[in-house]
PDB file of C-alpha atoms in Angstrom:
ATOM      1  CA  UNK A   1      74.203  -9.842 106.286  1.00 42.00           C
ATOM      2  CA  UNK A   2      71.264  -9.504 103.880  1.00 42.00           C
ATOM      3  CA  UNK A   3      72.541 -11.938 101.285  1.00 44.00           C
ATOM      4  CA  UNK A   4      71.592 -15.155 103.037  1.00 45.00           C
ATOM      5  CA  UNK A   5      68.058 -14.090 104.119  1.00 47.00           C
ATOM      6  CA  UNK A   6      67.372 -12.698 100.646  1.00 47.00           C
ATOM      7  CA  UNK A   7      68.613 -15.893  99.039  1.00 48.00           C
ATOM      8  CA  UNK A   8      66.208 -17.872 101.216  1.00 43.00           C
ATOM      9  CA  UNK A   9      63.372 -15.545 100.246  1.00 45.00           C
ATOM     10  CA  UNK A  10      64.166 -16.080  96.592  1.00 46.00           C
ATOM     11  CA  UNK A  11      64.341 -19.836  97.116  1.00 46.00           C
ATOM     12  CA  UNK A  12      61.137 -20.277  99.114  1.00 45.00           C
ATOM     13  CA  UNK A  13      59.188 -17.119  98.330  1.00 48.00           C
ATOM     14  CA  UNK A  14      58.929 -17.503  94.567  1.00 48.00           C
ATOM     15  CA  UNK A  15      56.315 -19.707  92.962  1.00 48.00           C
ATOM     16  CA  UNK A  16      57.719 -22.832  91.411  1.00 46.00           C
ATOM     17  CA  UNK A  17      58.102 -22.463  87.663  1.00 46.00           C
ATOM     18  CA  UNK A  18      58.343 -25.619  85.610  1.00 45.00           C
ATOM     19  CA  UNK A  19      59.612 -24.841  82.134  1.00 45.00           C
ATOM     20  CA  UNK A  20      59.324 -28.353  80.763  1.00 46.00           C
ATOM     21  CA  UNK A  21      55.802 -29.262  81.869  1.00 48.00           C
ATOM     22  CA  UNK A  22      52.549 -28.357  80.218  1.00 51.00           C
ATOM     23  CA  UNK A  23      50.460 -26.257  82.655  1.00 51.00           C
ATOM     24  CA  UNK A  24      47.335 -27.330  80.767  1.00 51.00           C
ATOM     25  CA  UNK A  25      47.469 -31.149  80.992  1.00 51.00           C
ATOM     26  CA  UNK A  26      44.184 -31.523  79.185  1.00 51.00           C
ATOM     27  CA  UNK A  27      45.761 -29.962  76.083  1.00 51.00           C
ATOM     28  CA  UNK A  28      48.392 -31.882  74.161  1.00 56.00           C
ATOM     29  CA  UNK A  29      51.760 -30.082  74.053  1.00 56.00           C
ATOM     30  CA  UNK A  30      51.739 -30.255  70.253  1.00 58.00           C
ATOM     31  CA  UNK A  31      48.513 -28.205  70.195  1.00 73.00           C
ATOM     32  CA  UNK A  32      50.201 -25.209  71.862  1.00 78.00           C
ATOM     33  CA  UNK A  33      51.327 -22.744  69.230  1.00 81.00           C
ATOM     34  CA  UNK A  34      54.748 -21.058  69.356  1.00 80.00           C
ATOM     35  CA  UNK A  35      52.983 -17.748  70.072  1.00 80.00           C
ATOM     36  CA  UNK A  36      51.234 -19.227  73.122  1.00 83.00           C
ATOM     37  CA  UNK A  37      54.476 -20.774  74.367  1.00 83.00           C
ATOM     38  CA  UNK A  38      56.268 -17.447  73.966  1.00 80.00           C
ATOM     39  CA  UNK A  39      53.527 -15.640  75.886  1.00 82.00           C
ATOM     40  CA  UNK A  40      53.792 -18.185  78.721  1.00 85.00           C
ATOM     41  CA  UNK A  41      57.530 -17.603  79.003  1.00 85.00           C
ATOM     42  CA  UNK A  42      57.159 -13.812  78.916  1.00 79.00           C
ATOM     43  CA  UNK A  43      54.470 -13.914  81.607  1.00 84.00           C
ATOM     44  CA  UNK A  44      56.623 -16.141  83.831  1.00 83.00           C
ATOM     45  CA  UNK A  45      59.645 -13.878  83.327  1.00 76.00           C
ATOM     46  CA  UNK A  46      57.679 -10.723  84.167  1.00 72.00           C
ATOM     47  CA  UNK A  47      56.250 -12.334  87.299  1.00 78.00           C
ATOM     48  CA  UNK A  48      59.726 -13.401  88.413  1.00 75.00           C
ATOM     49  CA  UNK A  49      61.175  -9.927  87.783  1.00 69.00           C
ATOM     50  CA  UNK A  50      58.371  -8.251  89.728  1.00 70.00           C
ATOM     51  CA  UNK A  51      58.850 -10.682  92.635  1.00 72.00           C
ATOM     52  CA  UNK A  52      62.594  -9.979  92.764  1.00 67.00           C
ATOM     53  CA  UNK A  53      61.916  -6.222  92.758  1.00 67.00           C
ATOM     54  CA  UNK A  54      59.542  -6.563  95.725  1.00 68.00           C
ATOM     55  CA  UNK A  55      62.003  -8.729  97.656  1.00 68.00           C
ATOM     56  CA  UNK A  56      64.824  -6.295  96.980  1.00 63.00           C
ATOM     57  CA  UNK A  57      62.775  -3.394  98.312  1.00 64.00           C
ATOM     58  CA  UNK A  58      61.872  -5.440 101.392  1.00 61.00           C
ATOM     59  CA  UNK A  59      65.551  -6.182 101.997  1.00 60.00           C
ATOM     60  CA  UNK A  60      66.543  -2.570 101.318  1.00 60.00           C
ATOM     61  CA  UNK A  61      68.930  -3.370  98.466  1.00 67.00           C
ATOM     62  CA  UNK A  62      69.313  -0.590  95.868  1.00 74.00           C
ATOM     63  CA  UNK A  63      69.718  -1.512  92.234  1.00 85.00           C
ATOM     64  CA  UNK A  64      72.829  -0.711  90.252  1.00 91.00           C
ATOM     65  CA  UNK A  65      72.918   0.827  86.794  1.00 94.00           C
ATOM     66  CA  UNK A  66      75.802   0.636  84.333  1.00 95.00           C
ATOM     67  CA  UNK A  67      75.901   3.601  81.944  1.00 96.00           C
ATOM     68  CA  UNK A  68      78.257   3.710  78.965  1.00 95.00           C
ATOM     69  CA  UNK A  69      78.692   6.937  77.006  1.00 96.00           C
ATOM     70  CA  UNK A  70      80.385   7.564  73.667  1.00 95.00           C
ATOM     71  CA  UNK A  71      81.406  11.071  72.639  1.00 96.00           C
ATOM     72  CA  UNK A  72      81.957  11.345  68.884  1.00 93.00           C
ATOM     73  CA  UNK A  73      82.768  14.212  66.556  1.00 92.00           C
ATOM     74  CA  UNK A  74      81.353  13.928  63.050  1.00 88.00           C
ATOM     75  CA  UNK A  75      82.937  16.079  60.357  1.00 86.00           C
ATOM     76  CA  UNK A  76      80.050  16.929  58.063  1.00 82.00           C
ATOM     77  CA  UNK A  77      82.522  18.159  55.450  1.00 82.00           C
ATOM     78  CA  UNK A  78      84.379  14.823  55.384  1.00 83.00           C
ATOM     79  CA  UNK A  79      81.110  12.878  55.352  1.00 80.00           C
ATOM     80  CA  UNK A  80      79.932  14.833  52.310  1.00 79.00           C
ATOM     81  CA  UNK A  81      83.301  14.423  50.606  1.00 80.00           C
ATOM     82  CA  UNK A  82      83.232  10.646  51.196  1.00 74.00           C
ATOM     83  CA  UNK A  83      79.907  10.461  49.328  1.00 72.00           C
ATOM     84  CA  UNK A  84      78.839   7.226  51.031  1.00 70.00           C
ATOM     85  CA  UNK A  85      75.615   5.463  50.088  1.00 65.00           C
ATOM     86  CA  UNK A  86      73.916   4.162  53.235  1.00 61.00           C
ATOM     87  CA  UNK A  87      70.397   2.739  52.820  1.00 58.00           C
ATOM     88  CA  UNK A  88      69.725   5.141  49.979  1.00 57.00           C
ATOM     89  CA  UNK A  89      70.962   8.178  51.929  1.00 59.00           C
ATOM     90  CA  UNK A  90      73.773  10.034  50.192  1.00 59.00           C
ATOM     91  CA  UNK A  91      76.204  11.573  52.680  1.00 62.00           C
ATOM     92  CA  UNK A  92      77.038  14.174  50.039  1.00 61.00           C
ATOM     93  CA  UNK A  93      73.799  15.910  51.020  1.00 58.00           C
ATOM     94  CA  UNK A  94      74.209  15.361  54.765  1.00 59.00           C
ATOM     95  CA  UNK A  95      73.138  18.404  56.769  1.00 58.00           C
ATOM     96  CA  UNK A  96      73.319  19.244  60.502  1.00 52.00           C
ATOM     97  CA  UNK A  97      70.723  17.441  62.664  1.00 51.00           C
ATOM     98  CA  UNK A  98      70.408  14.740  59.973  1.00 60.00           C
ATOM     99  CA  UNK A  99      72.860  12.165  61.319  1.00 69.00           C
ATOM    100  CA  UNK A 100      69.890  10.005  62.339  1.00 66.00           C
ATOM    101  CA  UNK A 101      68.838   9.707  58.684  1.00 65.00           C
ATOM    102  CA  UNK A 102      71.806   7.397  58.187  1.00 68.00           C
ATOM    103  CA  UNK A 103      70.414   5.061  60.846  1.00 68.00           C
ATOM    104  CA  UNK A 104      66.752   4.697  59.972  1.00 63.00           C
ATOM    105  CA  UNK A 105      65.389   3.511  56.637  1.00 55.00           C
ATOM    106  CA  UNK A 106      62.387   5.482  55.436  1.00 52.00           C
ATOM    107  CA  UNK A 107      59.210   4.756  57.364  1.00 47.00           C
ATOM    108  CA  UNK A 108      60.908   3.308  60.466  1.00 50.00           C
ATOM    109  CA  UNK A 109      61.347   6.483  62.512  1.00 44.00           C
ATOM    110  CA  UNK A 110      58.296   5.861  64.688  1.00 41.00           C
ATOM    111  CA  UNK A 111      59.826   2.602  65.938  1.00 43.00           C
ATOM    112  CA  UNK A 112      62.710   4.432  67.581  1.00 47.00           C
ATOM    113  CA  UNK A 113      60.923   7.287  69.275  1.00 51.00           C
ATOM    114  CA  UNK A 114      60.372  10.149  66.897  1.00 51.00           C
ATOM    115  CA  UNK A 115      60.904  12.023  63.664  1.00 49.00           C
ATOM    116  CA  UNK A 116      64.380  11.632  62.180  1.00 47.00           C
ATOM    117  CA  UNK A 117      64.563  15.402  61.712  1.00 51.00           C
ATOM    118  CA  UNK A 118      65.141  15.824  65.440  1.00 55.00           C
ATOM    119  CA  UNK A 119      68.416  15.124  67.196  1.00 65.00           C
ATOM    120  CA  UNK A 120      67.316  12.677  69.917  1.00 73.00           C
ATOM    121  CA  UNK A 121      66.349   9.031  69.416  1.00 77.00           C
ATOM    122  CA  UNK A 122      65.943   5.771  71.315  1.00 80.00           C
ATOM    123  CA  UNK A 123      67.373   2.750  69.514  1.00 79.00           C
ATOM    124  CA  UNK A 124      66.243  -0.827  70.024  1.00 76.00           C
ATOM    125  CA  UNK A 125      69.199  -2.315  68.152  1.00 74.00           C
ATOM    126  CA  UNK A 126      72.814  -1.126  67.865  1.00 79.00           C
ATOM    127  CA  UNK A 127      73.818  -3.202  64.834  1.00 81.00           C
ATOM    128  CA  UNK A 128      72.981  -0.562  62.241  1.00 79.00           C
ATOM    129  CA  UNK A 129      74.515   2.193  64.365  1.00 83.00           C
ATOM    130  CA  UNK A 130      77.775   0.229  64.614  1.00 87.00           C
ATOM    131  CA  UNK A 131      77.839  -0.313  60.842  1.00 83.00           C
ATOM    132  CA  UNK A 132      77.223   3.367  60.046  1.00 83.00           C
ATOM    133  CA  UNK A 133      79.923   4.474  62.482  1.00 87.00           C
ATOM    134  CA  UNK A 134      82.368   1.932  61.024  1.00 88.00           C
ATOM    135  CA  UNK A 135      81.739   3.279  57.506  1.00 84.00           C
ATOM    136  CA  UNK A 136      82.164   6.889  58.636  1.00 85.00           C
ATOM    137  CA  UNK A 137      85.320   6.027  60.584  1.00 89.00           C
ATOM    138  CA  UNK A 138      86.811   4.275  57.549  1.00 87.00           C
ATOM    139  CA  UNK A 139      86.139   7.431  55.534  1.00 84.00           C
ATOM    140  CA  UNK A 140      87.842   9.566  58.190  1.00 88.00           C
ATOM    141  CA  UNK A 141      84.624  11.429  58.958  1.00 86.00           C
ATOM    142  CA  UNK A 142      84.168  10.492  62.624  1.00 90.00           C
ATOM    143  CA  UNK A 143      86.474  10.688  65.631  1.00 92.00           C
ATOM    144  CA  UNK A 144      86.023   9.108  69.064  1.00 94.00           C
ATOM    145  CA  UNK A 145      86.622  11.688  71.816  1.00 94.00           C
ATOM    146  CA  UNK A 146      85.917   9.599  74.915  1.00 94.00           C
ATOM    147  CA  UNK A 147      84.158   6.361  75.872  1.00 95.00           C
ATOM    148  CA  UNK A 148      83.575   6.270  79.640  1.00 94.00           C
ATOM    149  CA  UNK A 149      81.569   3.659  81.515  1.00 95.00           C
ATOM    150  CA  UNK A 150      80.271   4.485  84.983  1.00 94.00           C
ATOM    151  CA  UNK A 151      78.410   2.428  87.576  1.00 93.00           C
ATOM    152  CA  UNK A 152      75.987   4.017  90.012  1.00 94.00           C
ATOM    153  CA  UNK A 153      73.328   2.996  92.488  1.00 92.00           C
ATOM    154  CA  UNK A 154      69.782   3.975  91.620  1.00 92.00           C
ATOM    155  CA  UNK A 155      69.207   7.599  92.611  1.00 92.00           C
ATOM    156  CA  UNK A 156      72.902   8.341  93.174  1.00 94.00           C
ATOM    157  CA  UNK A 157      74.744  10.809  90.901  1.00 95.00           C
ATOM    158  CA  UNK A 158      77.887   9.827  89.023  1.00 95.00           C
ATOM    159  CA  UNK A 159      80.281  11.863  86.890  1.00 95.00           C
ATOM    160  CA  UNK A 160      83.135  11.496  84.441  1.00 95.00           C
ATOM    161  CA  UNK A 161      85.667  14.133  83.419  1.00 95.00           C
ATOM    162  CA  UNK A 162      88.627  14.008  81.059  1.00 94.00           C
ATOM    163  CA  UNK A 163      90.510  17.210  80.393  1.00 93.00           C
ATOM    164  CA  UNK A 164      92.007  19.919  82.547  1.00 93.00           C
ATOM    165  CA  UNK A 165      91.376  23.007  84.660  1.00 92.00           C
ATOM    166  CA  UNK A 166      92.637  26.585  84.655  1.00 88.00           C
ATOM    167  CA  UNK A 167      92.601  29.127  87.506  1.00 88.00           C
ATOM    168  CA  UNK A 168      90.591  32.346  87.479  1.00 84.00           C
ATOM    169  CA  UNK A 169      90.305  35.138  90.043  1.00 80.00           C
ATOM    170  CA  UNK A 170      86.815  35.724  91.418  1.00 80.00           C
ATOM    171  CA  UNK A 171      85.609  38.519  93.704  1.00 79.00           C
ATOM    172  CA  UNK A 172      83.762  37.271  96.772  1.00 81.00           C
ATOM    173  CA  UNK A 173      80.941  38.981  98.672  1.00 81.00           C
ATOM    174  CA  UNK A 174      83.365  40.539 101.184  1.00 83.00           C
ATOM    175  CA  UNK A 175      85.353  42.151  98.386  1.00 78.00           C
ATOM    176  CA  UNK A 176      88.280  39.776  98.618  1.00 83.00           C
ATOM    177  CA  UNK A 177      89.532  37.817  95.652  1.00 81.00           C
ATOM    178  CA  UNK A 178      89.853  34.068  95.565  1.00 84.00           C
ATOM    179  CA  UNK A 179      91.167  31.606  93.036  1.00 86.00           C
ATOM    180  CA  UNK A 180      88.661  29.298  91.414  1.00 87.00           C
ATOM    181  CA  UNK A 181      89.223  26.594  88.840  1.00 88.00           C
ATOM    182  CA  UNK A 182      87.181  26.125  85.698  1.00 90.00           C
ATOM    183  CA  UNK A 183      87.255  22.777  83.963  1.00 92.00           C
ATOM    184  CA  UNK A 184      87.370  22.017  80.256  1.00 93.00           C
ATOM    185  CA  UNK A 185      87.415  18.856  78.187  1.00 95.00           C
ATOM    186  CA  UNK A 186      84.868  16.032  78.148  1.00 95.00           C
ATOM    187  CA  UNK A 187      82.420  15.820  81.035  1.00 96.00           C
ATOM    188  CA  UNK A 188      79.185  14.023  81.805  1.00 95.00           C
ATOM    189  CA  UNK A 189      76.916  14.073  84.873  1.00 96.00           C
ATOM    190  CA  UNK A 190      74.566  11.108  85.213  1.00 96.00           C
ATOM    191  CA  UNK A 191      71.869  10.244  87.742  1.00 96.00           C
ATOM    192  CA  UNK A 192      70.029   6.979  86.979  1.00 96.00           C
ATOM    193  CA  UNK A 193      66.796   6.005  88.718  1.00 94.00           C
ATOM    194  CA  UNK A 194      65.356   2.505  88.332  1.00 91.00           C
ATOM    195  CA  UNK A 195      61.584   2.791  87.871  1.00 89.00           C
ATOM    196  CA  UNK A 196      60.721  -0.901  87.870  1.00 78.00           C
ATOM    197  CA  UNK A 197      59.646  -3.238  85.067  1.00 82.00           C
ATOM    198  CA  UNK A 198      63.082  -2.843  83.528  1.00 85.00           C
ATOM    199  CA  UNK A 199      62.798   0.912  82.946  1.00 91.00           C
ATOM    200  CA  UNK A 200      65.338   3.589  83.852  1.00 94.00           C
ATOM    201  CA  UNK A 201      64.976   7.347  84.191  1.00 94.00           C
ATOM    202  CA  UNK A 202      68.217   9.055  83.283  1.00 94.00           C
ATOM    203  CA  UNK A 203      69.200  12.613  84.166  1.00 95.00           C
ATOM    204  CA  UNK A 204      71.972  13.350  81.696  1.00 94.00           C
ATOM    205  CA  UNK A 205      74.296  16.327  81.196  1.00 95.00           C
ATOM    206  CA  UNK A 206      77.033  15.715  78.595  1.00 94.00           C
ATOM    207  CA  UNK A 207      79.385  18.556  77.687  1.00 94.00           C
ATOM    208  CA  UNK A 208      82.488  18.999  75.542  1.00 94.00           C
ATOM    209  CA  UNK A 209      84.562  22.182  75.805  1.00 93.00           C
ATOM    210  CA  UNK A 210      87.938  23.383  74.548  1.00 92.00           C
ATOM    211  CA  UNK A 211      90.174  26.405  75.000  1.00 91.00           C
ATOM    212  CA  UNK A 212      89.820  29.090  72.337  1.00 90.00           C
ATOM    213  CA  UNK A 213      92.287  32.016  72.435  1.00 90.00           C
ATOM    214  CA  UNK A 214      89.885  34.079  70.314  1.00 89.00           C
ATOM    215  CA  UNK A 215      87.482  34.160  73.262  1.00 89.00           C
ATOM    216  CA  UNK A 216      90.062  35.223  75.861  1.00 91.00           C
ATOM    217  CA  UNK A 217      89.175  38.215  78.038  1.00 88.00           C
ATOM    218  CA  UNK A 218      91.870  40.515  79.467  1.00 88.00           C
ATOM    219  CA  UNK A 219      91.098  42.767  82.443  1.00 80.00           C
ATOM    220  CA  UNK A 220      93.700  44.811  84.341  1.00 79.00           C
ATOM    221  CA  UNK A 221      96.457  42.848  82.670  1.00 82.00           C
ATOM    222  CA  UNK A 222      94.965  39.486  83.660  1.00 80.00           C
ATOM    223  CA  UNK A 223      93.858  37.210  80.827  1.00 86.00           C
ATOM    224  CA  UNK A 224      91.051  34.730  81.396  1.00 86.00           C
ATOM    225  CA  UNK A 225      90.998  31.875  78.847  1.00 89.00           C
ATOM    226  CA  UNK A 226      87.885  31.553  76.718  1.00 90.00           C
ATOM    227  CA  UNK A 227      86.004  28.317  76.131  1.00 91.00           C
ATOM    228  CA  UNK A 228      84.003  26.902  73.267  1.00 90.00           C
ATOM    229  CA  UNK A 229      81.508  24.405  74.612  1.00 90.00           C
ATOM    230  CA  UNK A 230      78.687  22.182  73.446  1.00 90.00           C
ATOM    231  CA  UNK A 231      76.390  20.459  75.876  1.00 90.00           C
ATOM    232  CA  UNK A 232      72.848  19.659  76.839  1.00 89.00           C
ATOM    233  CA  UNK A 233      70.889  18.742  79.951  1.00 92.00           C
ATOM    234  CA  UNK A 234      68.082  16.281  79.410  1.00 90.00           C
ATOM    235  CA  UNK A 235      65.846  13.793  81.218  1.00 91.00           C
ATOM    236  CA  UNK A 236      64.864  10.588  79.446  1.00 91.00           C
ATOM    237  CA  UNK A 237      63.070   7.347  80.238  1.00 92.00           C
ATOM    238  CA  UNK A 238      64.330   4.203  78.580  1.00 92.00           C
ATOM    239  CA  UNK A 239      64.299   0.432  78.876  1.00 92.00           C
ATOM    240  CA  UNK A 240      67.313  -1.337  80.296  1.00 92.00           C
ATOM    241  CA  UNK A 241      69.631  -2.128  77.400  1.00 91.00           C
ATOM    242  CA  UNK A 242      68.275   0.548  75.082  1.00 91.00           C
ATOM    243  CA  UNK A 243      70.567   3.077  73.423  1.00 91.00           C
ATOM    244  CA  UNK A 244      69.924   6.823  73.436  1.00 90.00           C
ATOM    245  CA  UNK A 245      71.340   8.836  70.551  1.00 87.00           C
ATOM    246  CA  UNK A 246      71.796  12.584  70.846  1.00 87.00           C
ATOM    247  CA  UNK A 247      73.038  14.566  67.853  1.00 82.00           C
ATOM    248  CA  UNK A 248      72.693  17.999  66.296  1.00 79.00           C
ATOM    249  CA  UNK A 249      75.201  19.908  68.463  1.00 82.00           C
ATOM    250  CA  UNK A 250      77.024  21.572  65.578  1.00 82.00           C
ATOM    251  CA  UNK A 251      79.742  24.188  65.639  1.00 82.00           C
ATOM    252  CA  UNK A 252      82.156  25.648  63.133  1.00 78.00           C
ATOM    253  CA  UNK A 253      85.682  24.368  63.570  1.00 69.00           C
ATOM    254  CA  UNK A 254      88.783  26.517  63.873  1.00 68.00           C
ATOM    255  CA  UNK A 255      90.001  25.543  60.413  1.00 67.00           C
ATOM    256  CA  UNK A 256      88.646  25.708  56.892  1.00 63.00           C
ATOM    257  CA  UNK A 257      88.473  22.903  54.378  1.00 62.00           C
ATOM    258  CA  UNK A 258      90.622  22.651  51.256  1.00 64.00           C
ATOM    259  CA  UNK A 259      87.704  24.198  49.370  1.00 67.00           C
ATOM    260  CA  UNK A 260      87.739  27.204  51.677  1.00 67.00           C
ATOM    261  CA  UNK A 261      84.461  26.255  53.353  1.00 73.00           C
ATOM    262  CA  UNK A 262      84.042  26.582  57.133  1.00 79.00           C
ATOM    263  CA  UNK A 263      84.519  23.285  58.925  1.00 82.00           C
ATOM    264  CA  UNK A 264      81.271  21.916  60.384  1.00 85.00           C
ATOM    265  CA  UNK A 265      81.613  19.505  63.299  1.00 88.00           C
ATOM    266  CA  UNK A 266      78.634  17.739  64.855  1.00 87.00           C
ATOM    267  CA  UNK A 267      78.840  16.304  68.358  1.00 90.00           C
ATOM    268  CA  UNK A 268      77.159  12.906  68.679  1.00 90.00           C
ATOM    269  CA  UNK A 269      76.544  11.402  72.129  1.00 93.00           C
ATOM    270  CA  UNK A 270      75.531   7.747  72.427  1.00 93.00           C
ATOM    271  CA  UNK A 271      74.289   6.520  75.813  1.00 95.00           C
ATOM    272  CA  UNK A 272      73.443   2.962  76.839  1.00 94.00           C
ATOM    273  CA  UNK A 273      72.040   2.165  80.291  1.00 94.00           C
ATOM    274  CA  UNK A 274      71.602  -1.312  81.757  1.00 94.00           C
ATOM    275  CA  UNK A 275      70.385  -2.527  85.126  1.00 92.00           C
ATOM    276  CA  UNK A 276      73.097  -4.638  86.744  1.00 87.00           C
ATOM    277  CA  UNK A 277      71.504  -7.068  89.186  1.00 70.00           C
ATOM    278  CA  UNK A 278      73.987  -8.921  91.424  1.00 60.00           C
ATOM    279  CA  UNK A 279      71.219 -11.345  92.398  1.00 55.00           C
ATOM    280  CA  UNK A 280      70.913 -12.580  88.826  1.00 51.00           C
ATOM    281  CA  UNK A 281      74.638 -13.012  88.201  1.00 49.00           C
TER     282      UNK A 281
END
């Protein structure tokens, strides 16, 4: 019932914007520089976006956010063995927490939100990331675990899980035992909040776990499976359409390499959040 009134508000409530006319008639159109023209368009766009946000709040329509997540496993051993040359970075010397070095040429770290020695970064452009991942995949150094996409209203939690569950016995407060189920596999909890001006606050909890018989616990003849897990809980603020890269979650694999070295596997999580506005479709 809100669609028609809101459409009328958008039609009659917004200031008329004429893209083909010169708002300064006393100045010849040829005298306006490309920079001035660009600034005019940006100002008009920002005003229109702000007006739509106010009208949406008046109509009580929540915004929707589309969040896509990639879970990747990077074999540091295979990356070193491949000995790739990417923007002057030799993967033969690749160390944990240094995956981002493959993405950012020297001197460009400040443009993406921090020092490349850390494991978290905001990316403005995915082209280089896609190229690096393609090179690593061709060399057999990276494996895609899961690639979920979830849609949620602003402020509403969403979750994705791929894997399984196993039962365990738990003692309750009254002394009785009950069966509970513990999950394993690939899981992510997401709560997006639209802040306005095209920005999104994202509460993010990605986790990857797997069964490991070496961590099993046996009590009174009952064996509880053990889990190896890697995960993080973080809160970030990003622009709609930006990509968040989280790396540095390294663990030793179950196997050893042909050289007898312990297998090092780094979990890389790539998150992209975009505001999906039905009014602008």
